[in-house]
Amino acid sequence: MSDLSAEAVDGMFYEVPDDLRRVRAFVTERALALGLPETRVEVLTLAVSELTTNTLQHTGGGGHIRVWVEDGRLVCDVVDQGQSRPFGRSMPGAEAIRGRGLAIVERVCDAVYTTAVPGGTLVRICLNL
């Protein structure tokens, strides 16, 4: 399978807020097809939605999502042109208007990793199957 055809199966690009519905549908369909239990699919969709919304609010140029299974885990990469994200933060207080997205992602996923990549940042989230 060529890289282009693999991309069509396990990845997608997003650029504008109107793409968020497609992002959620893609992640849901892909995760179910890969065997993630339905209750965990909702968790994955929430986490990806938080990350992609963060991309659209704080970076330019949109991003890319890829979803696959590896070593008993569903793995999802979200890559964008933003700067490295600080993880390990506490949940903002109830009075805070913003700032919960990354804290939510860390709490609902089994593992979260981030690394700089050429031109941006990759956030990898993992959920055990």
Backbone as numpy.savetxt, mean C-alpha at the origin, in Angstrom:
# Nx Ny Nz CAx CAy CAz Cx Cy Cz
6.82 -15.22 -18.97 5.97 -14.05 -18.97 6.87 -12.81 -18.97
6.59 -11.87 -19.83 7.39 -10.65 -19.88 7.05 -9.76 -18.71
7.93 -8.79 -18.42 7.69 -7.87 -17.33 6.40 -7.09 -17.55
6.10 -6.72 -18.79 4.90 -5.95 -19.07 3.65 -6.77 -18.75
3.62 -8.04 -19.13 2.44 -8.84 -18.84 2.33 -9.15 -17.35
3.45 -9.31 -16.66 3.42 -9.50 -15.21 2.86 -8.24 -14.55
3.23 -7.09 -15.05 2.73 -5.83 -14.52 1.22 -5.76 -14.63
0.68 -6.21 -15.74 -0.75 -6.17 -15.95 -1.48 -7.06 -14.95
-0.84 -8.09 -14.46 -1.46 -9.03 -13.54 -1.30 -8.60 -12.08
-0.09 -8.24 -11.67 0.14 -8.03 -10.24 0.40 -6.59 -9.83
0.32 -5.64 -10.76 0.59 -4.25 -10.40 -0.28 -3.26 -11.13
-0.28 -2.02 -10.62 -1.01 -0.94 -11.28 -0.43 0.40 -10.86
-0.63 1.39 -11.71 -0.23 2.76 -11.41 -1.46 3.56 -10.99
-1.24 4.61 -10.20 -2.31 5.54 -9.84 -1.73 6.95 -9.85
-2.55 7.93 -10.23 -2.05 9.30 -10.38 -2.93 10.38 -9.77
-4.22 10.15 -9.71 -5.15 11.19 -9.27 -6.14 10.59 -8.26
-6.77 11.44 -7.45 -7.72 10.93 -6.46 -8.81 10.02 -7.04
-9.22 10.28 -8.27 -10.24 9.41 -8.88 -9.75 7.98 -9.07
-8.44 7.76 -9.00 -7.87 6.41 -9.14 -8.03 5.57 -7.86
-8.37 6.20 -6.74 -8.41 5.46 -5.48 -9.44 4.34 -5.49
-10.56 4.54 -6.15 -11.56 3.46 -6.25 -10.97 2.28 -7.00
-10.25 2.54 -8.10 -9.60 1.47 -8.86 -8.53 0.78 -8.03
-7.78 1.55 -7.24 -6.75 0.98 -6.37 -7.38 0.00 -5.39
-8.45 0.42 -4.72 -9.11 -0.46 -3.75 -9.67 -1.72 -4.42
-10.26 -1.56 -5.58 -10.81 -2.72 -6.30 -9.69 -3.66 -6.73
-8.59 -3.12 -7.24 -7.46 -3.94 -7.66 -6.90 -4.74 -6.49
-6.66 -4.06 -5.37 -6.07 -4.72 -4.20 -7.01 -5.79 -3.67
-8.30 -5.50 -3.61 -9.28 -6.47 -3.13 -9.30 -7.71 -4.03
-9.44 -7.51 -5.32 -9.50 -8.63 -6.26 -8.22 -9.45 -6.24
-7.09 -8.78 -6.24 -5.80 -9.47 -6.26 -5.60 -10.29 -4.99
-5.91 -9.69 -3.84 -5.72 -10.38 -2.56 -6.62 -11.61 -2.45
-7.87 -11.48 -2.86 -8.78 -12.63 -2.83 -8.27 -13.74 -3.75
-7.80 -13.36 -4.93 -7.28 -14.35 -5.89 -6.04 -15.06 -5.34
-5.28 -14.37 -4.49 -4.06 -14.95 -3.92 -4.30 -15.70 -2.62
-5.57 -15.74 -2.17 -5.90 -16.56 -1.01 -5.92 -15.87 0.34
-5.87 -14.55 0.36 -5.97 -13.85 1.64 -7.42 -13.94 2.11
-7.65 -14.33 3.38 -9.02 -14.42 3.89 -9.75 -13.07 3.77
-11.04 -13.14 3.53 -11.82 -11.93 3.27 -11.68 -10.88 4.37
-11.66 -11.30 5.63 -11.51 -10.33 6.72 -10.16 -9.64 6.67
-9.14 -10.33 6.22 -7.80 -9.73 6.09 -7.72 -8.85 4.85
-8.53 -9.14 3.83 -8.55 -8.31 2.62 -8.98 -6.90 2.99
-9.95 -6.78 3.87 -10.39 -5.45 4.31 -9.26 -4.69 4.99
-8.44 -5.39 5.76 -7.29 -4.77 6.43 -6.28 -4.29 5.39
-5.98 -5.15 4.43 -5.04 -4.78 3.37 -5.55 -3.58 2.58
-6.82 -3.60 2.23 -7.40 -2.50 1.46 -7.33 -1.19 2.24
-7.59 -1.24 3.53 -7.46 -0.06 4.38 -6.02 0.47 4.36
-5.06 -0.42 4.56 -3.65 -0.01 4.60 -3.21 0.60 3.28
-3.55 -0.04 2.17 -3.16 0.48 0.86 -3.86 1.80 0.58
-5.10 1.91 0.97 -5.83 3.16 0.79 -5.15 4.30 1.55
-4.72 4.03 2.77 -4.01 5.06 3.56 -2.70 5.46 2.87
-1.95 4.48 2.38 -0.67 4.79 1.74 -0.85 5.55 0.43
-1.81 5.13 -0.39 -2.00 5.79 -1.67 -2.59 7.19 -1.49
-3.47 7.35 -0.52 -3.99 8.69 -0.23 -2.86 9.60 0.22
-1.96 9.07 1.05 -0.79 9.82 1.50 0.05 10.27 0.29
0.24 9.36 -0.65 0.98 9.70 -1.88 0.33 10.88 -2.58
-0.97 10.79 -2.79 -1.67 11.82 -3.55 -1.73 13.16 -2.82
-1.70 13.13 -1.49 -1.75 14.37 -0.73 -0.39 15.02 -0.55
0.68 14.21 -0.54 1.97 14.75 -0.13 3.09 14.62 -1.16
2.82 14.04 -2.31 3.85 13.89 -3.34 3.28 14.27 -4.69
4.11 14.28 -5.69 3.66 14.54 -7.05 3.88 13.31 -7.91
3.09 13.17 -8.94 3.34 12.11 -9.90 2.70 10.77 -9.64
1.91 10.63 -8.58 1.26 9.36 -8.32 2.22 8.29 -7.84
1.83 7.04 -8.07 2.64 5.94 -7.58 2.29 4.63 -8.27
2.86 3.57 -7.72 2.70 2.23 -8.28 2.46 1.26 -7.14
1.57 0.30 -7.37 1.27 -0.75 -6.39 1.55 -2.09 -7.05
2.10 -3.00 -6.27 2.31 -4.37 -6.73 1.92 -5.30 -5.59
1.21 -6.41 -5.89 0.73 -7.35 -4.88 1.08 -8.77 -5.32
1.69 -9.55 -4.42 2.02 -10.94 -4.71 2.14 -11.71 -3.40
2.32 -13.02 -3.51 2.51 -13.88 -2.34 3.95 -14.38 -2.33
4.54 -14.39 -1.13 5.90 -14.87 -0.95 6.06 -15.40 0.47
6.55 -16.61 0.59 6.85 -17.21 1.90 5.67 -17.13 2.89
4.47 -17.49 2.43 3.32 -17.53 3.32 2.75 -16.17 3.69
3.14 -15.14 2.95 2.65 -13.79 3.21 2.15 -13.15 1.93
1.12 -12.35 2.05 0.74 -11.48 0.95 1.58 -10.22 1.11
2.25 -9.84 0.06 3.16 -8.70 0.08 2.61 -7.64 -0.87
2.64 -6.39 -0.43 2.18 -5.28 -1.26 3.20 -4.15 -1.16
3.74 -3.77 -2.32 4.63 -2.62 -2.40 3.86 -1.42 -2.90
4.05 -0.29 -2.25 3.53 0.99 -2.72 4.75 1.89 -2.91
4.97 2.28 -4.17 6.14 3.09 -4.51 5.65 4.43 -5.02
6.26 5.51 -4.51 5.91 6.83 -5.00 7.15 7.71 -5.04
6.97 8.96 -5.40 8.09 9.88 -5.55 8.35 10.68 -4.29
7.74 10.28 -3.18 7.89 11.01 -1.93 9.17 10.67 -1.20
9.37 11.41 -0.13 10.52 11.17 0.74 10.20 10.02 1.69
11.25 9.50 2.31 11.09 8.40 3.25 10.08 8.77 4.33
9.24 7.81 4.69 8.21 8.04 5.69 8.69 7.57 7.06
8.43 8.35 8.08 8.81 7.91 9.43 7.80 6.91 9.97
8.26 5.73 10.29 7.40 4.74 10.93 7.83 4.62 12.39
7.05 3.93 13.18 7.35 3.80 14.60 6.79 4.95 15.40
5.85 5.65 14.84 5.27 6.80 15.54 4.06 6.38 16.36
3.74 7.20 17.34 2.56 6.91 18.15 1.32 7.42 17.43
0.19 6.90 17.83 -1.08 7.32 17.25 -1.38 8.73 17.75
-1.70 9.66 16.84 -2.05 11.02 17.28 -3.27 11.01 18.19
-3.36 12.01 19.03 -4.49 12.13 19.95 -5.80 12.36 19.22
-6.89 12.19 19.93 -8.23 12.32 19.35 -8.48 13.70 18.77
-7.82 14.72 19.29 -8.02 16.08 18.80 -7.27 16.37 17.50
-6.35 15.51 17.11 -5.57 15.72 15.89 -6.47 15.57 14.66
-6.28 16.46 13.72 -7.09 16.43 12.50 -6.48 15.46 11.49
-5.17 15.32 11.47 -4.46 14.49 10.50 -3.39 13.68 11.20
-2.71 12.84 10.42 -1.53 12.16 10.93 -1.73 10.73 11.40
-2.89 10.15 11.15 -3.14 8.79 11.61 -2.81 7.72 10.57
-2.73 8.07 9.31 -2.60 7.10 8.22 -1.47 6.11 8.40
-0.25 6.60 8.59 0.89 5.69 8.71 0.83 4.89 10.01
0.32 5.51 11.08 0.17 4.79 12.35 -0.84 3.65 12.19
-1.91 3.89 11.45 -2.90 2.83 11.19 -2.26 1.70 10.40
-1.51 2.04 9.36 -0.85 1.02 8.53 0.02 0.12 9.39
0.82 0.72 10.26 1.70 -0.08 11.13 0.93 -1.00 12.06
-0.21 -0.57 12.51 -0.96 -1.35 13.48 -1.78 -2.47 12.85
-2.20 -2.33 11.61 -3.06 -3.36 11.02 -2.29 -4.40 10.21
-1.05 -4.09 9.81 -0.27 -5.04 9.01 0.64 -5.87 9.91
0.99 -7.07 9.43 1.89 -7.93 10.20 3.33 -7.45 10.13
3.69 -6.76 9.05 5.03 -6.20 8.92 4.96 -5.01 7.96
5.77 -4.00 8.24 5.87 -2.81 7.38 7.34 -2.46 7.26
7.78 -2.26 6.04 9.16 -1.89 5.76 9.16 -0.69 4.82
10.16 0.13 4.90 10.29 1.23 3.96 11.75 1.40 3.57
11.96 1.80 2.34 13.31 2.02 1.86 13.29 3.04 0.73
14.38 3.76 0.60 14.52 4.69 -0.52 14.79 3.89 -1.79
14.20 4.31 -2.88 14.44 3.73 -4.20 14.75 4.88 -5.14
15.33 4.61 -6.29 15.63 5.70 -7.21 14.36 6.54 -7.50
14.42 7.80 -7.18 13.32 8.70 -7.45 12.20 8.70 -6.43
12.36 8.01 -5.30 11.27 8.01 -4.32 11.44 7.06 -3.17
10.32 6.51 -2.75 10.26 5.65 -1.57 9.38 4.44 -1.85
9.78 3.30 -1.33 8.99 2.08 -1.38 8.53 1.74 0.03
7.24 1.51 0.19 6.70 1.00 1.45 6.18 -0.39 1.15
6.67 -1.38 1.88 6.23 -2.76 1.72 5.43 -3.15 2.94
4.20 -3.62 2.70 3.37 -4.11 3.80 3.12 -5.59 3.56
3.06 -6.34 4.66 2.89 -7.79 4.59 1.78 -8.22 5.53
0.97 -9.16 5.05 -0.05 -9.79 5.88 0.11 -11.30 5.76
0.15 -11.96 6.89 0.27 -13.42 6.89 -0.97 -14.04 6.29
-0.77 -15.09 5.49 -1.92 -15.78 4.88 -2.57 -16.69 5.90
